Coordinates of C-alpha atoms in Angstrom, one line a residue:
X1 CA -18.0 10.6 -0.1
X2 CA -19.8 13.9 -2.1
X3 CA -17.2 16.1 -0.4
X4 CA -14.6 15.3 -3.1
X5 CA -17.0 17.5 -5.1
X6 CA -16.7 20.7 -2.7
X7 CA -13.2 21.8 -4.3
X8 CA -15.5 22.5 -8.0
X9 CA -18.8 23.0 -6.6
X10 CA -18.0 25.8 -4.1
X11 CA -14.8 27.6 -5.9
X12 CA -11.4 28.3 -4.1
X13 CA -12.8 30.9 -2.6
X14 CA -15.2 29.1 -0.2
X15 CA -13.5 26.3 0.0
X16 CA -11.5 25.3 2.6
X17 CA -9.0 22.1 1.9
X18 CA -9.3 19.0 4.9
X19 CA -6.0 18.5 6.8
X20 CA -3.7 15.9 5.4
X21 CA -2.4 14.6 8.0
X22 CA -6.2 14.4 10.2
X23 CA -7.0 11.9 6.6
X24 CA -3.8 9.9 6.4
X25 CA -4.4 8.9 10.3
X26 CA -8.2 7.4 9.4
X27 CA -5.8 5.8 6.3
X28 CA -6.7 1.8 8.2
X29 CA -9.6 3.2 10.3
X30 CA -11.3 0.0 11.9
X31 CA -14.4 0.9 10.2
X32 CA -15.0 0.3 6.7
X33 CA -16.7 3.1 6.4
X34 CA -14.5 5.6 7.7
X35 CA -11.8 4.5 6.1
X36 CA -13.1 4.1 2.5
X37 CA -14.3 7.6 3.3
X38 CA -10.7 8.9 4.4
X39 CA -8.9 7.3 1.8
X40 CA -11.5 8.9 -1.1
X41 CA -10.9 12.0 0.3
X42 CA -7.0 12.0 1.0
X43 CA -6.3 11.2 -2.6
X44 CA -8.8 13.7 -4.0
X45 CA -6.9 16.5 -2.0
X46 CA -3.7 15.0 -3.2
X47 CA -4.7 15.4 -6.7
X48 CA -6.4 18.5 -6.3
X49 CA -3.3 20.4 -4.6
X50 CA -1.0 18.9 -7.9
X51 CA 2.6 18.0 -8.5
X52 CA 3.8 21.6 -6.4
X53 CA 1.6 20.7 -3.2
X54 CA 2.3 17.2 -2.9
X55 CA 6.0 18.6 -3.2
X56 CA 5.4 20.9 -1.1
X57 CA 4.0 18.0 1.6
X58 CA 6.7 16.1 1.0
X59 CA 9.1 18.6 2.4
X60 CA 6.6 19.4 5.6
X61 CA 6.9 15.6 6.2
X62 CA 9.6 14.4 5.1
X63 CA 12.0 15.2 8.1
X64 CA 9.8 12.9 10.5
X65 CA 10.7 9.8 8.6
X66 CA 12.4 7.6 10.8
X67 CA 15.4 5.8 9.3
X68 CA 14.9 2.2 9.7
X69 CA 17.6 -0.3 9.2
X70 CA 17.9 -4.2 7.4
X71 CA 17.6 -6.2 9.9
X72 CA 14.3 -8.1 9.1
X73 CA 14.1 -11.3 7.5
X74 CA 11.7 -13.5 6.0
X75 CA 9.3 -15.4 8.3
X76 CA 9.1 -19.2 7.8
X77 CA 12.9 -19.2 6.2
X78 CA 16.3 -19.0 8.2
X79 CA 18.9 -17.0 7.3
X80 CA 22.5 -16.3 8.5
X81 CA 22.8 -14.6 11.6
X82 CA 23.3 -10.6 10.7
X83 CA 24.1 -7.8 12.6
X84 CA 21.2 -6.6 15.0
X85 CA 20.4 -3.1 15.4
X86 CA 21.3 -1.7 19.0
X87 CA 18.5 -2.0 21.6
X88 CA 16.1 0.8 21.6
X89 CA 16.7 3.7 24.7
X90 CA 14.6 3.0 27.9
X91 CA 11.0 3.6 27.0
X92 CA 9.5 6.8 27.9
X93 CA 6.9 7.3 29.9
X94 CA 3.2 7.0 27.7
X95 CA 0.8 9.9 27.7
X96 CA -3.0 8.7 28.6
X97 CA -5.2 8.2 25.6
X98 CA -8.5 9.7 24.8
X99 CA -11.0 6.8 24.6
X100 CA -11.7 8.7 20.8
X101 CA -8.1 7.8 19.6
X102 CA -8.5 4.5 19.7
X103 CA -8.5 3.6 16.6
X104 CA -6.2 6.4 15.6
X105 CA -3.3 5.1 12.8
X106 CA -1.1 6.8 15.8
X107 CA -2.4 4.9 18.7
X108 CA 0.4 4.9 21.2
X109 CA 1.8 1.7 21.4
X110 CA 1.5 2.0 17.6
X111 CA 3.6 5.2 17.1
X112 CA 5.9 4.1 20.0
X113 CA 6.9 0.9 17.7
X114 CA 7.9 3.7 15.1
X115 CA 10.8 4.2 16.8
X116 CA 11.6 0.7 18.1
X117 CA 15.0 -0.7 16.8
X118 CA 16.7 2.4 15.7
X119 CA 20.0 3.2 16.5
X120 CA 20.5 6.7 18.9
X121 CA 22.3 7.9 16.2
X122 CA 19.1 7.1 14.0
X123 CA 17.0 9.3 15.9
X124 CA 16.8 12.5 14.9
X125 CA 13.9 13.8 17.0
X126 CA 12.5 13.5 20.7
X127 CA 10.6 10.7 22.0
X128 CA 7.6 12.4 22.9
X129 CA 4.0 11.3 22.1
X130 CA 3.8 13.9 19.5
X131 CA 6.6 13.3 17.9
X132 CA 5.8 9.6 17.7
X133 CA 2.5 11.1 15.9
X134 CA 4.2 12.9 13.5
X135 CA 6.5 9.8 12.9
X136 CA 3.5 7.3 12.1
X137 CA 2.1 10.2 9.8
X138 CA 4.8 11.1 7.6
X139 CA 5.1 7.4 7.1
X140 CA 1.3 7.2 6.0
X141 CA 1.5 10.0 4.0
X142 CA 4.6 9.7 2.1
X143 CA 3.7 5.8 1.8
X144 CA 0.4 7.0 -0.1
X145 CA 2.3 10.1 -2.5
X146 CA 5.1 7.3 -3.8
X147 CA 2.3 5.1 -4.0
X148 CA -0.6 6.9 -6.3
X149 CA 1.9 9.5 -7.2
X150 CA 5.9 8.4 -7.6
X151 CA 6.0 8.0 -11.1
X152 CA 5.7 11.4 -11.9
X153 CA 7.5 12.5 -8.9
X154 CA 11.3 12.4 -10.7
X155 CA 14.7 13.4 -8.6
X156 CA 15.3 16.6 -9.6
X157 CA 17.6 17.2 -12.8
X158 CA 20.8 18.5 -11.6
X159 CA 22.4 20.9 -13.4
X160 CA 25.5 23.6 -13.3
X161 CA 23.4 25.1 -10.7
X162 CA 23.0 24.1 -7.2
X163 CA 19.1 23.4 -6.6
X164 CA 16.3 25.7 -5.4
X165 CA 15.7 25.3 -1.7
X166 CA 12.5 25.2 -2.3
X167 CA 12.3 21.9 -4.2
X168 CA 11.5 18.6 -2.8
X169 CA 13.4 16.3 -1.7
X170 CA 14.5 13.3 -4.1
X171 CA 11.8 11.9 -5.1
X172 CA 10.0 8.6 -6.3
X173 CA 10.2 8.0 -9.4
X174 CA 12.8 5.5 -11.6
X175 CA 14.5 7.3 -14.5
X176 CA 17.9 6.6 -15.6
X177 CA 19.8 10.0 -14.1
X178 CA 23.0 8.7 -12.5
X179 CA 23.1 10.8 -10.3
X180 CA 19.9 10.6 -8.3
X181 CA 19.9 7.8 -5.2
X182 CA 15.9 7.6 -4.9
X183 CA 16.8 8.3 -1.1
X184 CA 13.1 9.5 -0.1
X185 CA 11.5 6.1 -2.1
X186 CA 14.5 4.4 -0.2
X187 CA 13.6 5.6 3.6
X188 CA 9.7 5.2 2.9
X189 CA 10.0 1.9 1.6
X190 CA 12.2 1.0 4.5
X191 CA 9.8 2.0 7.1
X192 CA 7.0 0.1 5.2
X193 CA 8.4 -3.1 5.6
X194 CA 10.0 -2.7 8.5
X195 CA 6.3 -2.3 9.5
X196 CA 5.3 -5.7 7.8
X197 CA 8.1 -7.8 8.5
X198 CA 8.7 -6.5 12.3
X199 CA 7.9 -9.4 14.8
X200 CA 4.9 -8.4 17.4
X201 CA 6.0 -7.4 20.3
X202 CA 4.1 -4.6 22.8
X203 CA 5.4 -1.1 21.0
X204 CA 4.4 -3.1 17.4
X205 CA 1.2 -5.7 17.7
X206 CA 1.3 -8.2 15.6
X207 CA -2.3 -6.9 14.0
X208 CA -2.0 -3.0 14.5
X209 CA -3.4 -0.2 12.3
X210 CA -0.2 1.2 11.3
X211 CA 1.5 -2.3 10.2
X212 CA -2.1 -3.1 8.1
X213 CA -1.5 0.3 6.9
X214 CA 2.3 -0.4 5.5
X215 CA 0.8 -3.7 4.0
X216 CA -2.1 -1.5 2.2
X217 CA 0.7 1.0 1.0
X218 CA 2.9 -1.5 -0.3
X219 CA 0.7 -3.6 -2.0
X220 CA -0.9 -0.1 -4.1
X221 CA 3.0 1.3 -5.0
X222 CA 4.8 -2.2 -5.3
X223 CA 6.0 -1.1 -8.4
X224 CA 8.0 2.0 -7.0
X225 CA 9.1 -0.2 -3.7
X226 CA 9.8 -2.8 -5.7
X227 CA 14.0 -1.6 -6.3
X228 CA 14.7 -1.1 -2.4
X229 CA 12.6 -4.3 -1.0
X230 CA 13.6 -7.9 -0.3
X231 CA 10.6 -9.2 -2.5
X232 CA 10.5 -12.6 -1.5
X233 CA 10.9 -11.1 2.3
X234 CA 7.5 -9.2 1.4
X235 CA 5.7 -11.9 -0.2
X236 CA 6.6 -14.3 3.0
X237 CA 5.6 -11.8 5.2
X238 CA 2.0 -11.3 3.7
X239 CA 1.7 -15.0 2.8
X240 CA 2.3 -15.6 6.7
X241 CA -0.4 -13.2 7.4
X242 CA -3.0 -14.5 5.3
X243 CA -2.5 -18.3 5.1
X244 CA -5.3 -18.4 7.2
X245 CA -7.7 -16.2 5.6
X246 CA -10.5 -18.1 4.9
X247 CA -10.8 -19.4 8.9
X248 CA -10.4 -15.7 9.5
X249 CA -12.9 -14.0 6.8
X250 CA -15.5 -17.0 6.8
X251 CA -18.2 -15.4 9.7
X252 CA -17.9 -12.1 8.9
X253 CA -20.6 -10.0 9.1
X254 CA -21.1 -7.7 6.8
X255 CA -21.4 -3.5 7.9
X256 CA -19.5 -4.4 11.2
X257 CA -15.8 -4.0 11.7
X258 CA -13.9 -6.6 11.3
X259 CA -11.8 -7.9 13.9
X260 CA -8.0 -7.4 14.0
X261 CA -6.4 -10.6 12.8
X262 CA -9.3 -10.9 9.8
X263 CA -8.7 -7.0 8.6
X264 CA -5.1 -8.1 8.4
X265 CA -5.3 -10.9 6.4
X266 CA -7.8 -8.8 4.4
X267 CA -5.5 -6.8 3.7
X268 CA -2.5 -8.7 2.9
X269 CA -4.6 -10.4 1.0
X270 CA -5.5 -7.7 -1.5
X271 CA -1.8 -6.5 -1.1
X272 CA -0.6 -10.0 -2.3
X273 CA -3.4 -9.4 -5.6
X274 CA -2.1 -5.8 -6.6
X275 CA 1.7 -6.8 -5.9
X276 CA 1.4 -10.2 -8.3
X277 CA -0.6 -8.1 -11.0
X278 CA 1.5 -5.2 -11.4
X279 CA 4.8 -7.1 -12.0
X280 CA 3.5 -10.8 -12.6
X281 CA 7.5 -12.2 -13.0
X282 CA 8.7 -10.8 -10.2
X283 CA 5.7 -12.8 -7.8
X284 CA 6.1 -16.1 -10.2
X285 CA 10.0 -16.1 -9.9
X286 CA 9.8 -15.6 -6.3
X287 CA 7.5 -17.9 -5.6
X288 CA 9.3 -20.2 -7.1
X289 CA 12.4 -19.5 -6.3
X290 CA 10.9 -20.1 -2.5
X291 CA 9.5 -23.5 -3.5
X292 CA 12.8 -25.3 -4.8
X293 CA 13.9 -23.7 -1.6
X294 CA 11.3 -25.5 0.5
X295 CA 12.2 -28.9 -1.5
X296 CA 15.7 -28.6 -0.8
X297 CA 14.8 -28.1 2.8
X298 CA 12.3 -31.3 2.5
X299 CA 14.9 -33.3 1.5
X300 CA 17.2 -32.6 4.2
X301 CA 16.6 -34.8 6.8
X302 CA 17.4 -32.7 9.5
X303 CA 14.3 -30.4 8.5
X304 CA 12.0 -32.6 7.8
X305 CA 10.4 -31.8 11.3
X306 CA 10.0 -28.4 11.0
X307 CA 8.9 -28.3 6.9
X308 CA 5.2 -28.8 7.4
X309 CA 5.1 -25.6 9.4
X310 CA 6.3 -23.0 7.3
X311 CA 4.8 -19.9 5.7
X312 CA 5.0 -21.4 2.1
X313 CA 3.1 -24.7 3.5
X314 CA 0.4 -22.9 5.1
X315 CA -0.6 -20.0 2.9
X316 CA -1.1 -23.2 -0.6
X317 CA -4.4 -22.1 -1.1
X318 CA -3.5 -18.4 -1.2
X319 CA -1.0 -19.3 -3.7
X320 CA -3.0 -20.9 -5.9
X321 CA -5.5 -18.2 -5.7
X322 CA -2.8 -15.5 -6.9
X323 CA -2.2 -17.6 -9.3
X324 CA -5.8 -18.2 -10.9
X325 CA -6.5 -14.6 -11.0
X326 CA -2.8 -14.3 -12.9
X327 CA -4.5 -16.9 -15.4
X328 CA -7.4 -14.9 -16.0
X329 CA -5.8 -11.5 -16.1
X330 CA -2.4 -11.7 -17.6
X331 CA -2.5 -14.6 -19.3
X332 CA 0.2 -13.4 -21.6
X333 CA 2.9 -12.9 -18.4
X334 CA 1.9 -16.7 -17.0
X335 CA 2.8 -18.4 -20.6
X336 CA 6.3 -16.7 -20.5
X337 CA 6.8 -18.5 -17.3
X338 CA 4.8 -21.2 -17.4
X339 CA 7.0 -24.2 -16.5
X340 CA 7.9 -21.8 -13.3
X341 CA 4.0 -21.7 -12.6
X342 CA 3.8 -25.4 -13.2
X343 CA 6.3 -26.1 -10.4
X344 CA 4.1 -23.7 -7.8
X345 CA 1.4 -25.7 -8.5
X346 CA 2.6 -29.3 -8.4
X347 CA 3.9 -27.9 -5.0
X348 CA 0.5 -26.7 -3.8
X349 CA -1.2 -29.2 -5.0
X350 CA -1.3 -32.8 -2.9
X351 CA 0.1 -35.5 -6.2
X352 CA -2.1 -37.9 -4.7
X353 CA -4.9 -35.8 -5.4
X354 CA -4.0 -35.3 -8.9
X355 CA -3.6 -39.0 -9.8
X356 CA -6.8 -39.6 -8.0
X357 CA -9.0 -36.4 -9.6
X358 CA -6.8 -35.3 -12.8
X359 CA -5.4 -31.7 -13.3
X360 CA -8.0 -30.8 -14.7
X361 CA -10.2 -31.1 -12.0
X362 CA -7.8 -30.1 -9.7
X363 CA -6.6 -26.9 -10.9
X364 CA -8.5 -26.0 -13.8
X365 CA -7.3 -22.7 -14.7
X366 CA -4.2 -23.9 -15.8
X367 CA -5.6 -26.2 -18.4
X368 CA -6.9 -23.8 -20.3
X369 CA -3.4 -23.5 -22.4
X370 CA -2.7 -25.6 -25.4
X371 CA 0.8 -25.8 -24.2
X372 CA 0.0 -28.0 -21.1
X373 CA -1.0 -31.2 -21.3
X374 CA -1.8 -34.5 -18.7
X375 CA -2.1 -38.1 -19.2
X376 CA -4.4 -40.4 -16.9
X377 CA -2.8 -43.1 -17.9
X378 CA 1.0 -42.2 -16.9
X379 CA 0.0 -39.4 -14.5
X380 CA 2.2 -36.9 -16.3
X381 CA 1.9 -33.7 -17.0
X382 CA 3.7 -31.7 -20.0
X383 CA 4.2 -28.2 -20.4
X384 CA 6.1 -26.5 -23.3
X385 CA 8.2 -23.3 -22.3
X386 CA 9.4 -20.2 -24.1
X387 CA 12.9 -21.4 -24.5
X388 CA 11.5 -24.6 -27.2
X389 CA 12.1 -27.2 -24.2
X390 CA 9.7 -29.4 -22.5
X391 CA 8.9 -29.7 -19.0
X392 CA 7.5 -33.5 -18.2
X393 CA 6.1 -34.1 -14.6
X394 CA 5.6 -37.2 -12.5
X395 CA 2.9 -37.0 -10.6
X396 CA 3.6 -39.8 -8.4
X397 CA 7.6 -38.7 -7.8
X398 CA 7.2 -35.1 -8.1
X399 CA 10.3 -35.2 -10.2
X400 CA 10.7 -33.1 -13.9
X401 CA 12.1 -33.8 -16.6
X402 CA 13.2 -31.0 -19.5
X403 CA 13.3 -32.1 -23.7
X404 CA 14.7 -30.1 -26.4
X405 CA 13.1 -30.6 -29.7
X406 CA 12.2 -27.1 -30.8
X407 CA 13.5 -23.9 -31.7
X408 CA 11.4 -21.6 -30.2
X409 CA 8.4 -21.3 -27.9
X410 CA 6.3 -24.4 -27.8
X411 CA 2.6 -23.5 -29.0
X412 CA 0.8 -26.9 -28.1
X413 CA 1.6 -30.2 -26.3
X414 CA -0.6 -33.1 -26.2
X415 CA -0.1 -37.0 -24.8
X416 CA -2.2 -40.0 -27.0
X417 CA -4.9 -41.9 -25.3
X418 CA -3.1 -44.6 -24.5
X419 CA 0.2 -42.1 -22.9
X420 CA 2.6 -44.0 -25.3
X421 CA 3.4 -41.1 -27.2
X422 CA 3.4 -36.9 -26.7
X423 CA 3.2 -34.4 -29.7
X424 CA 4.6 -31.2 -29.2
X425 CA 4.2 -28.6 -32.0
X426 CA 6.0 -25.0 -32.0
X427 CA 4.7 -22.4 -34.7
X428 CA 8.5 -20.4 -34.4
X429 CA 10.1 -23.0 -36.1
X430 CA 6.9 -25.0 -37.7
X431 CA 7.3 -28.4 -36.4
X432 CA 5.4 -31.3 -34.7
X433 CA 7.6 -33.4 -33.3
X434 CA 6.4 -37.3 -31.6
X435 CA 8.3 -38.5 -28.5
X436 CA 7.6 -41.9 -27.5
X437 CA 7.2 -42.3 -24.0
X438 CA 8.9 -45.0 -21.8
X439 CA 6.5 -47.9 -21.4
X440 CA 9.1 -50.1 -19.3
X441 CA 8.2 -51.6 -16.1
X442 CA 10.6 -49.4 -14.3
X443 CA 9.7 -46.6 -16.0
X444 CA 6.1 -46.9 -16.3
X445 CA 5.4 -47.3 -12.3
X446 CA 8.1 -45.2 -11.7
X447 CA 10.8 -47.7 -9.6
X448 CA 14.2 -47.1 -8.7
X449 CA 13.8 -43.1 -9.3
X450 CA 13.8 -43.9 -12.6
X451 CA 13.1 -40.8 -15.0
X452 CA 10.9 -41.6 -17.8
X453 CA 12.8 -41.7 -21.1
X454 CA 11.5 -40.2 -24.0
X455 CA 12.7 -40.7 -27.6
X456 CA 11.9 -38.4 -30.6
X457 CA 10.6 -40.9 -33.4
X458 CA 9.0 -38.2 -36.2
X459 CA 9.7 -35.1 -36.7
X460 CA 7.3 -33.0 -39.9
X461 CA 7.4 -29.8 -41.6
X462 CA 4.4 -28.0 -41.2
X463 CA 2.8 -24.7 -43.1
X464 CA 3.2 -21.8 -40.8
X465 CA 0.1 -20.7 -39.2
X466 CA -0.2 -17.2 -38.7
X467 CA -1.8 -15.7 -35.8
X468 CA -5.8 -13.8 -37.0
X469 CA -4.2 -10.0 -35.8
X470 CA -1.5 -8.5 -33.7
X471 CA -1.6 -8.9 -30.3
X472 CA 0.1 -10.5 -27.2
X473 CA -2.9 -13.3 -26.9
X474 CA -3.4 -14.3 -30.3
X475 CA -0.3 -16.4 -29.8
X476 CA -2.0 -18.2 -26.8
X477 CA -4.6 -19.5 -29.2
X478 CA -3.0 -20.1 -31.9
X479 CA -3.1 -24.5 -32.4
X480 CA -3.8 -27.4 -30.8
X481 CA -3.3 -30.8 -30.9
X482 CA -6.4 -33.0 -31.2
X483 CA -5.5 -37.0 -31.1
X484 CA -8.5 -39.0 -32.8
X485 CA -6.6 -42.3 -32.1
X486 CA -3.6 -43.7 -29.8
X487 CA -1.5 -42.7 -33.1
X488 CA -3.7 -40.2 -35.2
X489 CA -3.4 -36.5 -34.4
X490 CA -4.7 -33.6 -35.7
X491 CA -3.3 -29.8 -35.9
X492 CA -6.3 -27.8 -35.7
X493 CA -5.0 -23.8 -36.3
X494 CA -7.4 -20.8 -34.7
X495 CA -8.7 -20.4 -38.5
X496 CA -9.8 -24.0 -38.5
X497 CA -7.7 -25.5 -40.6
X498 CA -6.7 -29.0 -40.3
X499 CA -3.2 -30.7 -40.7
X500 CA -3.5 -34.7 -39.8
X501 CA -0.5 -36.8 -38.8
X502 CA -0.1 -40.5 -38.3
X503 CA 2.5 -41.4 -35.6

């Protein structure tokens, strides 16, 4: 790991750079070791050679990047039948491998699966075992340049005159130039999840170094993938890999390698972490858009067979673990979405086991906003939104229902001890309002698919409460409802100031 230091420590001169391409094939080395080591080093040379090398690399490699086509979906979901690409050529015969290349990022049935599923006309050079080499490389190492490096890689301004032929090709990076079409970013981040969401078959194992090396590369540049990738596609496909993570990582021992199946889920494990941190709505939205998908699904009775066996069923404890470092990170992000984050987790989370142990002790992360609130009495659960609407939950049904009574976000919810009433308070248009909750028979045990029917009985005007200094949390902190009685409540602002109201 000191060799990083060579470049400053022995001049120019003396120094003599490692080969790029000998790094980016140690990219998912099987050892730990190796590959912390060969990582560290590829994206110290990669800095070191600046904006013009990696350019420069970009046009060595960039010719050997197959182009794949769309004809992956998303595991655990069914979509309409599309297109399929033409079968691949007859396989060619398979050089002998050196007992030392085994855990190459090229191994052979590895690189072979480069070029599996391409069109003839796709195929733009021979299918030797070198080629294949080359193939499996320029996807590693263009994967890692738009990864650590496409922001500042732009398409190049075009002007009155025709560009240098010396420039690189189009490049990573998003800016607003109409004319640029991104097609490098487009082709690598094809090839990555082709990678990902290809079904195992002989040429492309189901836990080979090059696919857990497409996982690794799109979990680190997500955010320059993100325009040319079926997201939810992407999230399925890692969720499927790593719904069984803790069976896989449990015995581990550390120092050794780990074994295939476990550095996979490893992997698309941290993938799923970076991808949900660097753009928070876009994993929330999909997620959720996935699990109304999954309900509708449930309630078809034809699928009821097959809904227990899905992606989104299995990987419920990965979600949730996204989820709680999302909490603790970007709590700002989850608040802006939080009756989408609500419906993930009364999805993941068994109802049963919520009437039985509360939501707090259930999922306690999400607790810790004022704008979410549960009753043991009623087994409901209340969430305020950004829009000034209210989200209410049955526990037992699993149905929601949604209130208006503000006029802006909702800063703190809260049901009375006894569940007869909820007070909701929003500090955008400084009101508390009280909603009295349905204490029928139907409605109270939840018969007939009745939805609980709420009522606003008081509404009052109340002093604004400004938040203690600028800043995107402040506002997560800045009231909360404290009942001292089934119809007492108290405002308490972040400065401690008290405001009491009597239902």
């Amino acid at each position: 790991m000191h060799c990083v230091m060579l470049p400053d420590l022995l001049g120019l001169d003396k120094y003599r750079p490692p080969l790029l391409e000998m790094l980016a094939r140690r990219w998912q080395d099987r050892c730990l070791e190796v590959r912390e080591a060969a990582q560290a080093l590829l994206l110290a040379e990669l800095r070191r050679i600046g904006q013009s090398g990696r350019k420069d690399t970009i046009d060595m490699w960039a010719p050997y990047l197959p182009q794949y086509v769309d004809t992956v979906s998303s595991p655990g979901t069914t979509t309409e039948a599309s297109p399929q690409a033409p079968p691949p050529p007859e396989a060619q015969p398979i050089e002998t491998k050196a007992p030392e290349e085994e855990m190459d990022v090229t191994d052979d049935d590895i690189t072979a699966g480069c070029l599996s599923n391409l069109p003839p006309n796709a195929k733009k050079i021979s299918n030797s075992y070198e080629e294949r080499r080359k193939q499996a490389t320029a996807i590693v190492l263009l994967g890692v340049i738009g990864a650590e490096f496409g922001a500042e890689i732009e398409p190049p301004k075009v002007s009155g005159r025709a560009r240098a032929g010396g420039q690189a090709p189009e490049g990573f990076g998003l800016t607003s130039g109409s004319s640029s079409n991104y097609s490098l970013a487009r082709h690598t981040c094809k090839a990555l999840t082709f990678l990902l969401l290809q079904p195992p078959s002989p040429k492309l194992p189901a836990h080979s170094t090059i696919r857990r090396t497409a996982i690794d590369l799109i979990g680190r540049g997500f955010t320059v993938w993100e325009p040319y990738m079926d997201v939810s596609a992407v999230l399925m496909g890692l969720l499927e890999l790593c719904a069984d993570a803790e069976k896989q990582l449990v015995n581990i021992t550390t120092g050794l390698p780990l074994n295939p199946p476990a550095d996979s889920a490893r992997s698309a494990r941290h993938a799923l972490s970076l991808i949900a941190t660097a753009r928070p709505p876009a994993f929330i939205t999909t997620i959720a858009k996935e699990v109304h998908r999954y309900n509708a699904a449930q309630a078809n009775s034809q699928s009821q067979q097959n809904v227990h066996t899905t992606t989104l069923a299995r990987a419920k404890a990965e979600i949730l673990r996204v989820i709680d470092i999302l909490i603790e990170k970007m709590p700002g992000d989850v608040v802006d979405l939080l009756v989408e984050v609500m419906d993930i987790i009364m999805y993941c989370i068994e109802g049963s086991l919520v009437k039985k142990k509360g939501l707090q002790e259930c999922f306690p992360a999400i607790c810790k906003f004022y704008m979410v609130g549960y009753c043991d009495r009623s087994h409901r659960i209340a969430v305020g939104a950004r829009q000034g609407s209210v989200a209410l939950y049955d526990v037992r049904t699993g149905k929601c229902q949604n209130i208006h009574g503000h006029k802006g976000p909702i800063t703190a919810v809260s049901f009375a001890p006894d569940g007869r009433y909820l007070a909701t308070y929003s500090s955008a248009d400084s009101h508390i309002c009280f909603w009295q909750m349905n204490t029928s028979l139907f409605g109270s045990i939840g018969m007939l698919n009745s939805a609980p029917q709420l009522r606003c009985i008081k509404t009052y005007q109340v002093p604004p409460v400004q938040p203690a200094s600028p800043g995107s949390q402040n506002h997560l902190k800045l009231a909360r409802l404290i009942w001292t009685s089934n119809r007492n409540v108290i405002l308490m602002a972040h400065d401690g100031k008290e405001h009491r109201f009597m239902v």
